[in-house]
mmCIF file of C-alpha atoms and ligand atoms in Angstrom:
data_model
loop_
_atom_site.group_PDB
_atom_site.id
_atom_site.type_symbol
_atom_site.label_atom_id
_atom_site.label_comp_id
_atom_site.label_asym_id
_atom_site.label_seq_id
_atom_site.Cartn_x
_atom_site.Cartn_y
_atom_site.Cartn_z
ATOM 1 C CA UNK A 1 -20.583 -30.911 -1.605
ATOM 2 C CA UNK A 2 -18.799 -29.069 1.486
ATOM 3 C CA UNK A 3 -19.368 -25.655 1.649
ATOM 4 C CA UNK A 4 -22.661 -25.549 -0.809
ATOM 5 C CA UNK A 5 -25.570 -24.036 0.397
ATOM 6 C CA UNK A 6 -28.072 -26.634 -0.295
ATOM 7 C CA UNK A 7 -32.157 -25.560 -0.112
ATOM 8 C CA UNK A 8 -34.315 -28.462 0.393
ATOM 9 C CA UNK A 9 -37.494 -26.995 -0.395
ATOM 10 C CA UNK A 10 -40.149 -29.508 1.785
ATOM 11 C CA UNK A 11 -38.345 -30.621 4.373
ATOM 12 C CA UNK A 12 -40.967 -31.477 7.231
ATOM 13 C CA UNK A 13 -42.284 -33.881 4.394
ATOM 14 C CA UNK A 14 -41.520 -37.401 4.225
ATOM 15 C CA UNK A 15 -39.130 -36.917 1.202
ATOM 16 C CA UNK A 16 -37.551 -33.703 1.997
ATOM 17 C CA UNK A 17 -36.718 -34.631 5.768
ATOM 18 C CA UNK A 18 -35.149 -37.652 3.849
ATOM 19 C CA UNK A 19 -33.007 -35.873 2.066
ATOM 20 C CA UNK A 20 -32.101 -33.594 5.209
ATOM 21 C CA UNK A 21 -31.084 -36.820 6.837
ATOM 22 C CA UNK A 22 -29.012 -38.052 3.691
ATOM 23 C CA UNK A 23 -27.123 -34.516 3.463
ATOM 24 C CA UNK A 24 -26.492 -34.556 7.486
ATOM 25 C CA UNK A 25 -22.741 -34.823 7.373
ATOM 26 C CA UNK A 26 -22.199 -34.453 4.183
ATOM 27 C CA UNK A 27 -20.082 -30.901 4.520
ATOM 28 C CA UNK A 28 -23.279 -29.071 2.915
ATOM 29 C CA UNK A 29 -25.117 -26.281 4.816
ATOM 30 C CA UNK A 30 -28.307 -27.587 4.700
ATOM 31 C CA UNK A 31 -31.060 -24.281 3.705
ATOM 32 C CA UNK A 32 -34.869 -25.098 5.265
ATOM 33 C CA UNK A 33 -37.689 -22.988 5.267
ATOM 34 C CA UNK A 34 -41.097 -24.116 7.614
ATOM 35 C CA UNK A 35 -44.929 -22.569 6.096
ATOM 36 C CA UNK A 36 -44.504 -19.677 8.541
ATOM 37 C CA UNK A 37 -41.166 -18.369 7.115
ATOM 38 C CA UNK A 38 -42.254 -19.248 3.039
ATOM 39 C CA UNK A 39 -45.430 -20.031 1.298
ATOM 40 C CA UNK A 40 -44.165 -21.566 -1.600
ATOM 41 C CA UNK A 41 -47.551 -20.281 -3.703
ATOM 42 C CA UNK A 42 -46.369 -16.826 -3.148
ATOM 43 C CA UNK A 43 -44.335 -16.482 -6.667
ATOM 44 C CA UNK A 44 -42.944 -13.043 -4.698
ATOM 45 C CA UNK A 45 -42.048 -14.643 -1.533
ATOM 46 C CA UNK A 46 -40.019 -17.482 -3.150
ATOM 47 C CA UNK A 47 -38.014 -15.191 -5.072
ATOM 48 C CA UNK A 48 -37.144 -12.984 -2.094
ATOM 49 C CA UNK A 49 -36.527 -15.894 -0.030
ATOM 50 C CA UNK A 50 -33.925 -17.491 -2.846
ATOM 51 C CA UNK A 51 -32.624 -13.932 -3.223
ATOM 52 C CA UNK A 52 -31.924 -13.717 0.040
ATOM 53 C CA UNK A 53 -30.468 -16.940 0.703
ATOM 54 C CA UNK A 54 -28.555 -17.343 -2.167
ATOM 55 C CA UNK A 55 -28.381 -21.258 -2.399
ATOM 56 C CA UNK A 56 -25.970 -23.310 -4.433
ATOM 57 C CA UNK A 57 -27.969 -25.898 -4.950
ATOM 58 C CA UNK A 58 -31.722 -27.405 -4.874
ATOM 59 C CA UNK A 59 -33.714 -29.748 -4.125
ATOM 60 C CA UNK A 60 -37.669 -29.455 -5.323
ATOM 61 C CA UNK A 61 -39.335 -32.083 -2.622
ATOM 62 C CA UNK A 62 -42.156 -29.816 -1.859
ATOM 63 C CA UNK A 63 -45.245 -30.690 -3.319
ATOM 64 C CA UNK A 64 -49.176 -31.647 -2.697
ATOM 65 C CA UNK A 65 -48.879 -35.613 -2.389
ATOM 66 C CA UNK A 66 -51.869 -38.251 -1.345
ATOM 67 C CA UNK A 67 -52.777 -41.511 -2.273
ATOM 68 C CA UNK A 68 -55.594 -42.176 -4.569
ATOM 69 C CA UNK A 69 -59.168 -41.324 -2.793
ATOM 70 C CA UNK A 70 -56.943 -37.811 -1.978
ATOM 71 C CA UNK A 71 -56.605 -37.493 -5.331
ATOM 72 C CA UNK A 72 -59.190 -37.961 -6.570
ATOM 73 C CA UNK A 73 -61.217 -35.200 -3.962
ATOM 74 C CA UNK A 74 -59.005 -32.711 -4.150
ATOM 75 C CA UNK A 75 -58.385 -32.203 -8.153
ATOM 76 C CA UNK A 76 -57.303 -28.350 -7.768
ATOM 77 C CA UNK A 77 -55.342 -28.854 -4.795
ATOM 78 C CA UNK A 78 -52.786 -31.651 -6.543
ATOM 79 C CA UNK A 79 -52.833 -29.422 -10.521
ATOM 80 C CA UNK A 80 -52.658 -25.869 -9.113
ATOM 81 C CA UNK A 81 -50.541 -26.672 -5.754
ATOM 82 C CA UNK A 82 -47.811 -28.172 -7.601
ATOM 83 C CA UNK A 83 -47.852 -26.394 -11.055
ATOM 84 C CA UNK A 84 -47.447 -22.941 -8.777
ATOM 85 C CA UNK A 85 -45.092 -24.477 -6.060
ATOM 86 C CA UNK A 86 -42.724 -26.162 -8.729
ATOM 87 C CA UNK A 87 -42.449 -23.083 -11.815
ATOM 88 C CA UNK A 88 -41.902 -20.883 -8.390
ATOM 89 C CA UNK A 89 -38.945 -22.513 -6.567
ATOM 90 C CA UNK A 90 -37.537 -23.941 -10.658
ATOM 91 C CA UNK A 91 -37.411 -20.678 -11.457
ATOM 92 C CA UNK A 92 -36.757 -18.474 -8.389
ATOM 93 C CA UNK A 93 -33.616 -20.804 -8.958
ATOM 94 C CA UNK A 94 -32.693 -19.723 -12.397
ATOM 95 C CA UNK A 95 -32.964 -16.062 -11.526
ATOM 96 C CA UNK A 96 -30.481 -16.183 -8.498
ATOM 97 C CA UNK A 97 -27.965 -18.518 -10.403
ATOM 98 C CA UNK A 98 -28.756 -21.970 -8.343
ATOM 99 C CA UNK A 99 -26.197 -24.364 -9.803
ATOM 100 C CA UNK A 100 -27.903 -27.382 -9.756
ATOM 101 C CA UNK A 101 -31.346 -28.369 -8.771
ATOM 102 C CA UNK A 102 -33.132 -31.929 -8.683
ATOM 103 C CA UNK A 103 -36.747 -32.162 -9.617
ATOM 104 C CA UNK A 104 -39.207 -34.415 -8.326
ATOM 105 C CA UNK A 105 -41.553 -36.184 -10.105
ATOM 106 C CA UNK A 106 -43.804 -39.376 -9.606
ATOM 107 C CA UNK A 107 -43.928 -42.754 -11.519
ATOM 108 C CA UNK A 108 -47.616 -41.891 -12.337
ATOM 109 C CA UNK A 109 -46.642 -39.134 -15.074
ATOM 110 C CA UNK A 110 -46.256 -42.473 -17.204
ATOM 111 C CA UNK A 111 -49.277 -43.408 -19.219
ATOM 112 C CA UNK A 112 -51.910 -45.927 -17.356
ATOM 113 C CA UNK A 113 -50.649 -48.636 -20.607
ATOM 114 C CA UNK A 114 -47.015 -48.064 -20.961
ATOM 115 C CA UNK A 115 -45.563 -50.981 -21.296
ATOM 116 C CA UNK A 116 -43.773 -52.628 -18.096
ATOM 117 C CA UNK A 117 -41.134 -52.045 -16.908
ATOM 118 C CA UNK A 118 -41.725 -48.680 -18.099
ATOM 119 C CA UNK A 119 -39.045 -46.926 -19.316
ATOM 120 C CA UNK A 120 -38.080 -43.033 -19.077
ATOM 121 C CA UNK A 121 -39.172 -43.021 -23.184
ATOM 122 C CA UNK A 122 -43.008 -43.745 -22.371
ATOM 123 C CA UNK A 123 -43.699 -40.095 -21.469
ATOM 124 C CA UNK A 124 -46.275 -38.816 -23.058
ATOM 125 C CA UNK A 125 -46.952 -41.995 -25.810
ATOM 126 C CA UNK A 126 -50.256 -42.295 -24.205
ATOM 127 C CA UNK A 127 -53.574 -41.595 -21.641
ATOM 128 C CA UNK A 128 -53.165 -41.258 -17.947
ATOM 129 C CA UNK A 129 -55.006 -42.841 -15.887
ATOM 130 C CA UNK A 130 -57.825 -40.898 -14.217
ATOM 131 C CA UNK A 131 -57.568 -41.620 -10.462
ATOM 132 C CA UNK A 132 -54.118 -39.050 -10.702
ATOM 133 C CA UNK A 133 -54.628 -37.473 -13.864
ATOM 134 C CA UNK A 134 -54.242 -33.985 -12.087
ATOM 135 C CA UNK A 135 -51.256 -34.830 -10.362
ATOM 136 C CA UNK A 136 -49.406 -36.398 -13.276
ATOM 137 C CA UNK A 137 -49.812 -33.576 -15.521
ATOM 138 C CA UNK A 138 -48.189 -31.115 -12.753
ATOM 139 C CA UNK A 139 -45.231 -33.340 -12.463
ATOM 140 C CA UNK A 140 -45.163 -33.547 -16.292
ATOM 141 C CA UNK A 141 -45.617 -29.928 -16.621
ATOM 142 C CA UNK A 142 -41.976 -29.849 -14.363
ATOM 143 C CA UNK A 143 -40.097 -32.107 -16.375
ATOM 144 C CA UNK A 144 -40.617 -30.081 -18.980
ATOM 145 C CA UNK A 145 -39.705 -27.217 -17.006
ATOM 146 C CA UNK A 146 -36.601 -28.738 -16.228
ATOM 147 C CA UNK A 147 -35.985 -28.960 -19.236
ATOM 148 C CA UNK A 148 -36.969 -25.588 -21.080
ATOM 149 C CA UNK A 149 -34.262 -24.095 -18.286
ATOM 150 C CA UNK A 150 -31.702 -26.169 -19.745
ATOM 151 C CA UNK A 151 -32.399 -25.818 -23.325
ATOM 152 C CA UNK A 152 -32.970 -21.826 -23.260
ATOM 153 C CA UNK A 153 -30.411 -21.404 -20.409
ATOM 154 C CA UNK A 154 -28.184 -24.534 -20.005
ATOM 155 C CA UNK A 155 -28.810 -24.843 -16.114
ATOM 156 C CA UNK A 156 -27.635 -28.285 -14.897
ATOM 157 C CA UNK A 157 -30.992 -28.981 -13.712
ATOM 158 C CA UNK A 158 -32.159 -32.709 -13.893
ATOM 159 C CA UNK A 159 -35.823 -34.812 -13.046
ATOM 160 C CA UNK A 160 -35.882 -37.949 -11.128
ATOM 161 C CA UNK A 161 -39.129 -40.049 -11.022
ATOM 162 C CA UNK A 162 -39.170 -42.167 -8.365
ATOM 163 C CA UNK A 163 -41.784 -44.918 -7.865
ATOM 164 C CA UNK A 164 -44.244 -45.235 -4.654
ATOM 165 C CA UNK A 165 -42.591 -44.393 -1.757
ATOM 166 C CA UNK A 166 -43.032 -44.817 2.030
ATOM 167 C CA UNK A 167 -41.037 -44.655 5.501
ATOM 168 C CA UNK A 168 -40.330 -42.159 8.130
ATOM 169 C CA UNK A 169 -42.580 -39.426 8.247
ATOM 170 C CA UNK A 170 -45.407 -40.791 5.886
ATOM 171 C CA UNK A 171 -48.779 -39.761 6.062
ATOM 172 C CA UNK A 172 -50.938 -41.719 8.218
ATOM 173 C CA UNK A 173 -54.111 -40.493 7.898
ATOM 174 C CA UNK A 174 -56.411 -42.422 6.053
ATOM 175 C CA UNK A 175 -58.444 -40.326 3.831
ATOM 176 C CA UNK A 176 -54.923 -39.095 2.161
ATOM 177 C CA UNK A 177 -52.564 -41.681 2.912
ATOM 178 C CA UNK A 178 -51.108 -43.938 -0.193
ATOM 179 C CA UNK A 179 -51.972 -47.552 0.549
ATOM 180 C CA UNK A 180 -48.580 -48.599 2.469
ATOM 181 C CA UNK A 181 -49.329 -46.795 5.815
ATOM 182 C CA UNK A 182 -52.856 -46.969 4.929
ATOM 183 C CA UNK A 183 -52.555 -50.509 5.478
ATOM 184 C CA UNK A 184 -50.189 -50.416 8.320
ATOM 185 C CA UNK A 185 -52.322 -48.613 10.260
ATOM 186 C CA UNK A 186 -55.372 -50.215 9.861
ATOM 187 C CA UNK A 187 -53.320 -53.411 10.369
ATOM 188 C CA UNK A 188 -52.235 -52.346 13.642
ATOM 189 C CA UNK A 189 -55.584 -51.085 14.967
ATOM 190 C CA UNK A 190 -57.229 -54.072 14.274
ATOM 191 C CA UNK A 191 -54.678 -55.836 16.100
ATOM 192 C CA UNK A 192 -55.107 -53.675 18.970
ATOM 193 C CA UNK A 193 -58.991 -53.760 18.410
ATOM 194 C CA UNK A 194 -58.700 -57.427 17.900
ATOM 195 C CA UNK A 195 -60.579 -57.787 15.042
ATOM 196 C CA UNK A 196 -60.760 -60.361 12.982
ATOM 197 C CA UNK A 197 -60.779 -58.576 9.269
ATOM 198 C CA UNK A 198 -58.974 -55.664 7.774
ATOM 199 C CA UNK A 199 -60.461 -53.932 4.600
ATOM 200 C CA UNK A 200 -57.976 -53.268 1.959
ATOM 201 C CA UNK A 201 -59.398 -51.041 -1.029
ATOM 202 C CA UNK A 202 -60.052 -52.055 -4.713
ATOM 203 C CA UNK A 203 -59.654 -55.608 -5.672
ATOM 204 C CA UNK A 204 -56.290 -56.336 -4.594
ATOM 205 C CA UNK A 205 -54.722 -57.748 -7.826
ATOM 206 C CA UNK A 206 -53.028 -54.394 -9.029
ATOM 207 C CA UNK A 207 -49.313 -54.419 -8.531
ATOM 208 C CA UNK A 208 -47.245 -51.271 -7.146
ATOM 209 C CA UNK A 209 -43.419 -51.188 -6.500
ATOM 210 C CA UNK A 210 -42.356 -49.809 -2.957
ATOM 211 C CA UNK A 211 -38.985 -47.923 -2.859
ATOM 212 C CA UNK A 212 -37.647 -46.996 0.752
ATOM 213 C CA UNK A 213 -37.467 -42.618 0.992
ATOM 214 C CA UNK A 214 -34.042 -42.962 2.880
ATOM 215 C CA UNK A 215 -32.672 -45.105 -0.465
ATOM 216 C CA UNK A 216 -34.512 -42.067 -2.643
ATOM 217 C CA UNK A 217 -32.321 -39.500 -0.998
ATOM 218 C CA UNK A 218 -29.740 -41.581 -1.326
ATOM 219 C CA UNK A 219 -30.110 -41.980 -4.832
ATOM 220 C CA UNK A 220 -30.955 -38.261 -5.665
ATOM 221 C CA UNK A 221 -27.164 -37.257 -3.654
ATOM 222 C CA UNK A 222 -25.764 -40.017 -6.308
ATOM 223 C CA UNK A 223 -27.811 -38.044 -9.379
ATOM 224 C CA UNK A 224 -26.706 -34.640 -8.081
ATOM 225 C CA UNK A 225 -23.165 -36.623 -8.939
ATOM 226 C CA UNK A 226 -23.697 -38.688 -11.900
ATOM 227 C CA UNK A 227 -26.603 -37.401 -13.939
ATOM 228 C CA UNK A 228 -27.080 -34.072 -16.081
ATOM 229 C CA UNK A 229 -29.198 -34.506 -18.714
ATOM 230 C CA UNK A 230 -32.710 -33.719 -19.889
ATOM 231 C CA UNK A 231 -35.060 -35.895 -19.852
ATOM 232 C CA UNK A 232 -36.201 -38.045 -16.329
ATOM 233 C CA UNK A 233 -34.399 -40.625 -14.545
ATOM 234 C CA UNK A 234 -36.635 -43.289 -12.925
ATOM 235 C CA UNK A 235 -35.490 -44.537 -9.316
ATOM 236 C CA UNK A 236 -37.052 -47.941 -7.804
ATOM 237 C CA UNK A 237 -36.166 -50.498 -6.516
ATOM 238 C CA UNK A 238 -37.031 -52.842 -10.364
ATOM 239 C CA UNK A 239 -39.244 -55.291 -8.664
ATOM 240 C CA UNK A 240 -43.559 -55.435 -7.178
ATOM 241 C CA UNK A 241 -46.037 -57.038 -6.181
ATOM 242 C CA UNK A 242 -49.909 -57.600 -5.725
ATOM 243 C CA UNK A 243 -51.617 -55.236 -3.433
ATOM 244 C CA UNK A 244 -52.866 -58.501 -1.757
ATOM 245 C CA UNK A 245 -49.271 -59.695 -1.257
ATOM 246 C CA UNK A 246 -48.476 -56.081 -0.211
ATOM 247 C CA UNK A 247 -51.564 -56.203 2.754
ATOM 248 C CA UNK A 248 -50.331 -59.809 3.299
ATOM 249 C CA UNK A 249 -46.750 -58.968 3.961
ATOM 250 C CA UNK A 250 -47.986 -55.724 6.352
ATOM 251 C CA UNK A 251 -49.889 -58.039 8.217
ATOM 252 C CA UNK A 252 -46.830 -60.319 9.356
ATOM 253 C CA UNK A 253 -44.747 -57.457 10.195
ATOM 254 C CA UNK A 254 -47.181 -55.855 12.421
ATOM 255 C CA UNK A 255 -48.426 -59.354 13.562
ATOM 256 C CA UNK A 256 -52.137 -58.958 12.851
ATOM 257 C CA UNK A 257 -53.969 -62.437 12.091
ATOM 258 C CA UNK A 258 -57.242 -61.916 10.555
ATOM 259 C CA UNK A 259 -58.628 -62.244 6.980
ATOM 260 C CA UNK A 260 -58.336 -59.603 4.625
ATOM 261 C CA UNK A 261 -61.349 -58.026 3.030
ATOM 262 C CA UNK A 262 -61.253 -56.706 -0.517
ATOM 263 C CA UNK A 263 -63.802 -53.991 -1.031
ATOM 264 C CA UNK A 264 -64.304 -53.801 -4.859
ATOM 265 C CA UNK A 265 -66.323 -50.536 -4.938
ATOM 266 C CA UNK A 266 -62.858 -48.422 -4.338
ATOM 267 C CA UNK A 267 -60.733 -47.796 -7.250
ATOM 268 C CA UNK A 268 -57.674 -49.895 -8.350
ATOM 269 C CA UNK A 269 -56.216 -47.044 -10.691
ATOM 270 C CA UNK A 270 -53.390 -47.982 -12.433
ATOM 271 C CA UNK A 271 -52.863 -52.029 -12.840
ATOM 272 C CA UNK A 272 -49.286 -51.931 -12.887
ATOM 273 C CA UNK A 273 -46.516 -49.408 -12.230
ATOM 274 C CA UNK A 274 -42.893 -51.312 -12.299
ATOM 275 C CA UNK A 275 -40.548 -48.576 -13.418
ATOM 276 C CA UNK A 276 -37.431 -49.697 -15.316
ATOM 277 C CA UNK A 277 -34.352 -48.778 -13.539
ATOM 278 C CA UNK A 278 -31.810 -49.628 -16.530
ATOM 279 C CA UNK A 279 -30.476 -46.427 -17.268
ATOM 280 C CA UNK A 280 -29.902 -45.735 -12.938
ATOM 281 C CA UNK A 281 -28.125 -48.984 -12.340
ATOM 282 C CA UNK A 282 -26.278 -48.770 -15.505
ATOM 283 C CA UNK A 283 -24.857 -45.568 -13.884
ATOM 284 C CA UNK A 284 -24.282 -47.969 -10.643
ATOM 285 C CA UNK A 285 -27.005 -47.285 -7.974
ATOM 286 C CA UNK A 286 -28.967 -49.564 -6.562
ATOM 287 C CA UNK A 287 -31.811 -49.489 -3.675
ATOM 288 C CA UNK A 288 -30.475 -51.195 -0.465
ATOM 289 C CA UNK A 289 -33.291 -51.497 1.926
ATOM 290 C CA UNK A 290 -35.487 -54.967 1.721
ATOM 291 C CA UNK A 291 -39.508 -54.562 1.697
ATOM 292 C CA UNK A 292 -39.522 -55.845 4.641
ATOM 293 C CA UNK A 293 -36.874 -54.050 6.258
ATOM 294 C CA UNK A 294 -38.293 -51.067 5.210
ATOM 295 C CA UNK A 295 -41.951 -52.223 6.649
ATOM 296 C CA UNK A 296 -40.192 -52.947 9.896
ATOM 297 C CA UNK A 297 -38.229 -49.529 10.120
ATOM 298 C CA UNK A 298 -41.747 -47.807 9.035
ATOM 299 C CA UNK A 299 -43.658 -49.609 11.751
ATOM 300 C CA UNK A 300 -40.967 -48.639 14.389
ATOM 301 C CA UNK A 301 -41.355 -44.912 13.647
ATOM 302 C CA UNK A 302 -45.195 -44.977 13.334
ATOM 303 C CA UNK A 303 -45.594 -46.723 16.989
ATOM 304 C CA UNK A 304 -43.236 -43.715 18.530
ATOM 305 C CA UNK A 305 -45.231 -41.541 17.093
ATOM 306 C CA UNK A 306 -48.340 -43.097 17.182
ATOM 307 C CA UNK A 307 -50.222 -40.790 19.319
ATOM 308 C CA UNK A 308 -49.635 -37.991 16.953
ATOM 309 C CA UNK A 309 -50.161 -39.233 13.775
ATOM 310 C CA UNK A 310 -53.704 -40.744 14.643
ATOM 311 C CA UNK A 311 -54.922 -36.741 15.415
HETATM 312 O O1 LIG B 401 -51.169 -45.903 -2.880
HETATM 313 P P1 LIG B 401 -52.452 -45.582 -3.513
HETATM 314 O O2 LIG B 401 -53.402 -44.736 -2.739
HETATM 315 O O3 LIG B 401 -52.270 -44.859 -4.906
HETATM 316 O O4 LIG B 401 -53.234 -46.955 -3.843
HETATM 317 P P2 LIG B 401 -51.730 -45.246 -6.380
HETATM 318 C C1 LIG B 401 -52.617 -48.060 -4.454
HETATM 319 C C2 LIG B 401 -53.559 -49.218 -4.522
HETATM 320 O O5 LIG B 401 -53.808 -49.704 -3.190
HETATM 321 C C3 LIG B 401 -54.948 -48.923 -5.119
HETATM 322 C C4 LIG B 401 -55.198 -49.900 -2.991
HETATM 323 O O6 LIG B 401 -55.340 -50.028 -5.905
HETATM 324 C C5 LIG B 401 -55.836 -48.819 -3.876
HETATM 325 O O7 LIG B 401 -57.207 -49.109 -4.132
HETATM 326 N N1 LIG B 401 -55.554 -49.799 -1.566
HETATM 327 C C6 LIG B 401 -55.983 -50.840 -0.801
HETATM 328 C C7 LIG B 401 -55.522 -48.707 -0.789
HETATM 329 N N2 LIG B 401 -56.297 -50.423 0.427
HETATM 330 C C8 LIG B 401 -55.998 -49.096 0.482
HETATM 331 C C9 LIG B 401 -56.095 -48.117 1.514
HETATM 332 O O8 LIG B 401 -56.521 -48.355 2.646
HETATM 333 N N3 LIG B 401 -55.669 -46.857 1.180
HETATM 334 C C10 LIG B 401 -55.193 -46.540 -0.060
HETATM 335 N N4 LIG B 401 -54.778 -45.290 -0.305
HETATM 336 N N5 LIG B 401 -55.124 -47.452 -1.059
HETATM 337 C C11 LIG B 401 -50.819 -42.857 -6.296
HETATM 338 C C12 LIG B 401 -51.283 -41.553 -6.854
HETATM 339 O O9 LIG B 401 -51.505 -43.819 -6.991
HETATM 340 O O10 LIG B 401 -49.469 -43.096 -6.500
HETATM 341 C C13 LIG B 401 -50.398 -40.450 -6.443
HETATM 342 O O11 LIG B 401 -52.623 -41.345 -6.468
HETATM 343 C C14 LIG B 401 -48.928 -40.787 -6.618
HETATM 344 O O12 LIG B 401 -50.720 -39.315 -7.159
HETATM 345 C C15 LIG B 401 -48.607 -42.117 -6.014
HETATM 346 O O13 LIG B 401 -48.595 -40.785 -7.957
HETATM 347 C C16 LIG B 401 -47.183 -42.518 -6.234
HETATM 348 O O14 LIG B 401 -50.456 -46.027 -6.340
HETATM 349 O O15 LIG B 401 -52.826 -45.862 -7.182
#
């Protein structure tokens, strides 16, 4: 990698600041662009911008993210954010001759039945499910992006899919946050608060898989390596659990006592989302960072910057 100019499109987001950690030292010049220099929904902007910066390489980590009440508000904002953002920067990079670039996607473009562990194969054998519908089919829409590029122009341009993430630089806010530092924070400010229940959404039965964002970016590096075809590659960690066991294991690491309380009138969504990780670990990566490890780092970073992530 020395010498490449690498773009990390996203990179004050909790995946794409990953991945400017993960290529700190690395040899590569790392390429970032904040709002104020690039909005990526200006087709004409990204172009000049990629014109004028001629990267190497790519990395597509921008996107509209949330967990599921976000989603479910803000239908136009997840479809039309990331079809634009994603066909801009894919193919801003084919017209300036961007060697390689890594797509992200999300473990929901998967249908709501597929069997688990779900395997790359299951896309499109079936309905999504609702609560991320909009979402999904944007991600979808860039795998296939992916890989018209490579079929019309044989760019080495791959997909990764990795399951639900969390860490450093997660959203904390909880009308948008995904469950993990939902929890966490609610945790923690009832322990503060001492109170003696925290409400956890939905029923609490529905089982999600949790993959660390520093082992993501650590795994994309390896792709940028190892993988160059087509179709996705999933990247988790191979093993989840309950949503109750989930709240249950957030409430020991931030050392919050009291009951939880399931409200059933929010939305589960999906009931299970294990992604099968045979064709990653056959290639000889693995995820390296515990739950609870990854909880503890996560809790760390959100009481430093506490004060500004409660605004
Ligand atoms: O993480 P999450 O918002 O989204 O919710 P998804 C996961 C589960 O946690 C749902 C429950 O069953 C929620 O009802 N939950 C419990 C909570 N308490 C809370 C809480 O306080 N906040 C939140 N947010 N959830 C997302 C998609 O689906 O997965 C995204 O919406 C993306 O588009 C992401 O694909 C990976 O896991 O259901």
């Amino acid at each position: 990698m020395t010498g490449k100019r690498v773009f990390v499109a996203g990179h004050r987001g909790m995946v794409g600041s990953a991945i400017v950690r993960r290529l700190t030292g690395t040899g590569a010049e790392v390429l970032t662009a904040g709002r104020s220099e690039l909005d990526l929904l200006d087709q004409a902007a990204v172009r000049t911008w990629v014109s004028a910066h001629k990267p190497d390489e790519m990395y597509v980590a921008a996107a509209t993210v949330g967990g599921i009440l976000d989603n479910a508000t803000r239908p136009v904002d997840f479809l039309y954010d990331n079809l634009v953002i994603e066909t801009n920067l894919i193919d801003a990079a084919h017209r300036n001759g961007v060697e390689r670039l890594i797509f992200l996607g999300s473990s929901c473009i998967y249908p709501k039945m597929a069997p688990q562990p779900m395997n790359e194969d299951a896309l499109l054998t079936g309905p999504l499910e609702p609560t991320n519908q909009w979402y999904a089919i944007a991600k979808i829409a860039g795998v296939k992006l992916v890989q018209a590029y490579r079929e019309q122009y044989g760019h080495r341009y791959i997909s990764a899919m990795p399951t639900n993430l969390y860490g450093i630089g997660d959203n904390f806010n909880l009308q948008r946050a995904h469950v993990l530092p939902a929890l966490m924070r609610k945790a923690h400010e009832a322990k503060v608060a001492g109170a003696e229940s925290l409400e956890v959404w939905g029923t609490g039965t529905v089982r999600r898989e949790f993959l660390f964002v520093d082992d993501l970016a650590d795994a994309l590096v390896f792709l940028r390596d190892n993988y160059d075809e087509g179709g996705p590659i999933n990247v988790g960690v191979g093993e989840d659990l309950s949503i109750r066991e989930l709240a249950e294991l957030i409430c020991e690491v931030v050392g919050f006592r009291g009951v939880l309380q399931f409200d059933a009138s929010k939305p589960d969504g999906t009931p299970r989302k294990l992604l099968d990780v045979g064709k990653l670990s056959g290639l000889g990566w693995k995820a390296r960072t515990p739950l609870r490890d990854g909880l503890q780092a996560t809790y760390k970073w959100y009481l430093e910057n506490e004060g500004r992530l409660r605004k």
